[in-house]
Amino acid sequence: MHEVSLVRSLLNQVERLCEAHGGTAVTDVEVEIGPLSGVEPLLAREAFALLVADFGWPAAELTIEEVPLMAICQSCGAEVTVESFRFECPGCGSRSLKVTRGDQFRLLNVTLETATPMEPAS
Ligand SMILES: [Zn+2]
């Protein structure tokens, strides 16, 4: 299951962010998963649960945003939502579509716990 190595490198990225911002723990990790990313959300969730304790943030939660597959028609310029991997422009019937969204597994947001507030109230 290649999700384990993908999630591990994601968590490495989170760890660097955490250190850079003086975080003591990570509470929430938000990721984007597109239909063409090759990542199965369910398996990513399992991998996260498996790995997160190793990083020392057992309470961290994973939030997955499943984004639709979007493309631009190269012939008429229409923005197309690709359903069921059907690469055809509903407007002009062209099959030359360029994927603009939905082909990535990437980090969107990280919520950190810090020992001291990052932005003191006073
Ligand atoms: Zn078109």
PDB file of C-alpha atoms and ligand atoms in Angstrom:
ATOM      1  CA  MET A   1       0.000   0.000   0.000  1.00  0.00           C
ATOM      2  CA  HIS A   2       1.854   3.038  -1.299  1.00  0.00           C
ATOM      3  CA  GLU A   3      -0.314   5.354   0.802  1.00  0.00           C
ATOM      4  CA  VAL A   4       1.982   4.597   3.746  1.00  0.00           C
ATOM      5  CA  SER A   5       5.042   6.119   2.067  1.00  0.00           C
ATOM      6  CA  LEU A   6       3.008   9.038   0.709  1.00  0.00           C
ATOM      7  CA  VAL A   7       1.517   9.782   4.112  1.00  0.00           C
ATOM      8  CA  ARG A   8       4.946   9.410   5.718  1.00  0.00           C
ATOM      9  CA  SER A   9       6.455  12.053   3.435  1.00  0.00           C
ATOM     10  CA  LEU A  10       3.426  14.249   4.080  1.00  0.00           C
ATOM     11  CA  LEU A  11       3.988  13.903   7.817  1.00  0.00           C
ATOM     12  CA  ASN A  12       7.673  14.734   7.342  1.00  0.00           C
ATOM     13  CA  GLN A  13       6.520  17.934   5.704  1.00  0.00           C
ATOM     14  CA  VAL A  14       4.131  18.596   8.605  1.00  0.00           C
ATOM     15  CA  GLU A  15       6.965  17.975  11.069  1.00  0.00           C
ATOM     16  CA  ARG A  16       9.161  20.575   9.358  1.00  0.00           C
ATOM     17  CA  LEU A  17       6.285  23.083   9.456  1.00  0.00           C
ATOM     18  CA  CYS A  18       5.692  22.314  13.104  1.00  0.00           C
ATOM     19  CA  GLU A  19       9.350  22.911  13.965  1.00  0.00           C
ATOM     20  CA  ALA A  20       9.520  26.069  11.881  1.00  0.00           C
ATOM     21  CA  HIS A  21       6.545  27.514  13.744  1.00  0.00           C
ATOM     22  CA  GLY A  22       7.585  26.414  17.229  1.00  0.00           C
ATOM     23  CA  GLY A  23       4.763  23.909  17.568  1.00  0.00           C
ATOM     24  CA  THR A  24       4.789  21.310  20.318  1.00  0.00           C
ATOM     25  CA  ALA A  25       2.189  19.049  18.708  1.00  0.00           C
ATOM     26  CA  VAL A  26      -0.004  18.779  15.665  1.00  0.00           C
ATOM     27  CA  THR A  27      -3.771  18.628  16.203  1.00  0.00           C
ATOM     28  CA  ASP A  28      -5.155  18.687  12.685  1.00  0.00           C
ATOM     29  CA  VAL A  29      -3.805  17.913   9.230  1.00  0.00           C
ATOM     30  CA  GLU A  30      -5.916  18.823   6.235  1.00  0.00           C
ATOM     31  CA  VAL A  31      -5.144  17.315   2.848  1.00  0.00           C
ATOM     32  CA  GLU A  32      -6.556  17.415  -0.641  1.00  0.00           C
ATOM     33  CA  ILE A  33      -7.058  14.147  -2.500  1.00  0.00           C
ATOM     34  CA  GLY A  34      -8.054  14.165  -6.150  1.00  0.00           C
ATOM     35  CA  PRO A  35      -9.463  11.251  -8.159  1.00  0.00           C
ATOM     36  CA  LEU A  36      -6.305  11.177 -10.328  1.00  0.00           C
ATOM     37  CA  SER A  37      -3.856  11.358  -7.427  1.00  0.00           C
ATOM     38  CA  GLY A  38      -3.717   7.571  -7.134  1.00  0.00           C
ATOM     39  CA  VAL A  39      -4.387   7.891  -3.423  1.00  0.00           C
ATOM     40  CA  GLU A  40      -7.298   6.062  -1.858  1.00  0.00           C
ATOM     41  CA  PRO A  41      -8.774   8.278   0.919  1.00  0.00           C
ATOM     42  CA  LEU A  42      -9.654   5.289   3.079  1.00  0.00           C
ATOM     43  CA  LEU A  43      -6.118   3.886   2.844  1.00  0.00           C
ATOM     44  CA  ALA A  44      -4.628   7.327   3.469  1.00  0.00           C
ATOM     45  CA  ARG A  45      -6.700   7.516   6.642  1.00  0.00           C
ATOM     46  CA  GLU A  46      -5.473   4.097   7.771  1.00  0.00           C
ATOM     47  CA  ALA A  47      -1.865   5.015   7.010  1.00  0.00           C
ATOM     48  CA  PHE A  48      -2.265   8.257   8.942  1.00  0.00           C
ATOM     49  CA  ALA A  49      -3.633   6.413  11.993  1.00  0.00           C
ATOM     50  CA  LEU A  50      -0.717   3.988  11.756  1.00  0.00           C
ATOM     51  CA  LEU A  51       2.035   6.592  11.419  1.00  0.00           C
ATOM     52  CA  VAL A  52       0.887   9.542  13.457  1.00  0.00           C
ATOM     53  CA  ALA A  53       1.918   8.013  16.814  1.00  0.00           C
ATOM     54  CA  ASP A  54       5.496   7.592  15.513  1.00  0.00           C
ATOM     55  CA  PHE A  55       5.632  11.322  14.996  1.00  0.00           C
ATOM     56  CA  GLY A  56       4.512  11.928  18.572  1.00  0.00           C
ATOM     57  CA  TRP A  57       1.126  13.484  17.818  1.00  0.00           C
ATOM     58  CA  PRO A  58      -1.307  10.692  18.780  1.00  0.00           C
ATOM     59  CA  ALA A  59      -4.199  13.162  19.012  1.00  0.00           C
ATOM     60  CA  ALA A  60      -3.752  14.546  15.509  1.00  0.00           C
ATOM     61  CA  GLU A  61      -6.722  14.254  13.205  1.00  0.00           C
ATOM     62  CA  LEU A  62      -6.748  13.935   9.462  1.00  0.00           C
ATOM     63  CA  THR A  63      -9.222  15.953   7.452  1.00  0.00           C
ATOM     64  CA  ILE A  64      -9.564  14.870   3.847  1.00  0.00           C
ATOM     65  CA  GLU A  65     -10.990  17.126   1.209  1.00  0.00           C
ATOM     66  CA  GLU A  66     -11.923  15.059  -1.809  1.00  0.00           C
ATOM     67  CA  VAL A  67     -11.789  17.413  -4.749  1.00  0.00           C
ATOM     68  CA  PRO A  68     -13.448  16.804  -8.120  1.00  0.00           C
ATOM     69  CA  LEU A  69     -11.475  16.200 -11.275  1.00  0.00           C
ATOM     70  CA  MET A  70     -11.429  19.473 -13.215  1.00  0.00           C
ATOM     71  CA  ALA A  71     -10.071  20.188 -16.663  1.00  0.00           C
ATOM     72  CA  ILE A  72      -9.889  22.926 -19.294  1.00  0.00           C
ATOM     73  CA  CYS A  73     -10.963  22.129 -22.838  1.00  0.00           C
ATOM     74  CA  GLN A  74      -8.052  22.929 -25.149  1.00  0.00           C
ATOM     75  CA  SER A  75     -10.435  23.511 -28.069  1.00  0.00           C
ATOM     76  CA  CYS A  76     -13.106  25.862 -26.670  1.00  0.00           C
ATOM     77  CA  GLY A  77     -11.627  26.865 -23.326  1.00  0.00           C
ATOM     78  CA  ALA A  78     -14.538  25.587 -21.258  1.00  0.00           C
ATOM     79  CA  GLU A  79     -13.933  24.488 -17.682  1.00  0.00           C
ATOM     80  CA  VAL A  80     -15.106  20.918 -17.358  1.00  0.00           C
ATOM     81  CA  THR A  81     -15.798  18.703 -14.366  1.00  0.00           C
ATOM     82  CA  VAL A  82     -14.693  15.240 -15.441  1.00  0.00           C
ATOM     83  CA  GLU A  83     -17.189  12.622 -14.296  1.00  0.00           C
ATOM     84  CA  SER A  84     -16.309   8.911 -14.206  1.00  0.00           C
ATOM     85  CA  PHE A  85     -12.984   9.641 -15.960  1.00  0.00           C
ATOM     86  CA  ARG A  86     -14.869  10.585 -19.135  1.00  0.00           C
ATOM     87  CA  PHE A  87     -12.416  12.917 -20.854  1.00  0.00           C
ATOM     88  CA  GLU A  88     -14.704  14.666 -23.287  1.00  0.00           C
ATOM     89  CA  CYS A  89     -15.816  18.307 -23.394  1.00  0.00           C
ATOM     90  CA  PRO A  90     -19.610  18.462 -22.970  1.00  0.00           C
ATOM     91  CA  GLY A  91     -19.622  21.748 -24.898  1.00  0.00           C
ATOM     92  CA  CYS A  92     -17.741  20.924 -28.096  1.00  0.00           C
ATOM     93  CA  GLY A  93     -17.047  17.196 -27.825  1.00  0.00           C
ATOM     94  CA  SER A  94     -13.276  17.664 -27.911  1.00  0.00           C
ATOM     95  CA  ARG A  95     -11.167  15.066 -26.166  1.00  0.00           C
ATOM     96  CA  SER A  96      -8.187  17.317 -25.597  1.00  0.00           C
ATOM     97  CA  LEU A  97      -8.699  18.238 -21.985  1.00  0.00           C
ATOM     98  CA  LYS A  98      -5.999  19.509 -19.688  1.00  0.00           C
ATOM     99  CA  VAL A  99      -6.382  18.510 -16.052  1.00  0.00           C
ATOM    100  CA  THR A 100      -6.330  21.553 -13.767  1.00  0.00           C
ATOM    101  CA  ARG A 101      -7.405  20.036 -10.467  1.00  0.00           C
ATOM    102  CA  GLY A 102      -7.897  16.617  -8.929  1.00  0.00           C
ATOM    103  CA  ASP A 103      -4.554  15.010  -9.749  1.00  0.00           C
ATOM    104  CA  GLN A 104      -2.849  15.752  -6.458  1.00  0.00           C
ATOM    105  CA  PHE A 105      -2.402  14.529  -2.943  1.00  0.00           C
ATOM    106  CA  ARG A 106      -1.233  17.604  -1.079  1.00  0.00           C
ATOM    107  CA  LEU A 107      -1.176  19.381   2.218  1.00  0.00           C
ATOM    108  CA  LEU A 108      -3.748  22.156   2.640  1.00  0.00           C
ATOM    109  CA  ASN A 109      -3.565  23.099   6.274  1.00  0.00           C
ATOM    110  CA  VAL A 110      -1.902  22.203   9.546  1.00  0.00           C
ATOM    111  CA  THR A 111      -3.151  23.130  13.013  1.00  0.00           C
ATOM    112  CA  LEU A 112      -0.439  23.241  15.652  1.00  0.00           C
ATOM    113  CA  GLU A 113      -0.326  23.341  19.395  1.00  0.00           C
ATOM    114  CA  THR A 114       2.237  25.758  20.717  1.00  0.00           C
ATOM    115  CA  ALA A 115       3.684  26.175  24.182  1.00  0.00           C
ATOM    116  CA  THR A 116       3.289  29.921  23.933  1.00  0.00           C
ATOM    117  CA  PRO A 117       0.630  31.649  21.848  1.00  0.00           C
ATOM    118  CA  MET A 118       1.981  32.652  18.453  1.00  0.00           C
ATOM    119  CA  GLU A 119       0.077  35.926  18.596  1.00  0.00           C
ATOM    120  CA  PRO A 120      -0.144  37.202  22.191  1.00  0.00           C
ATOM    121  CA  ALA A 121      -3.403  39.009  22.887  1.00  0.00           C
ATOM    122  CA  SER A 122      -1.737  42.045  24.406  1.00  0.00           C
TER     123      SER A 122
HETATM  124 ZN    ZN B   1     -14.754  22.225 -25.559  1.00  0.00          ZN
END
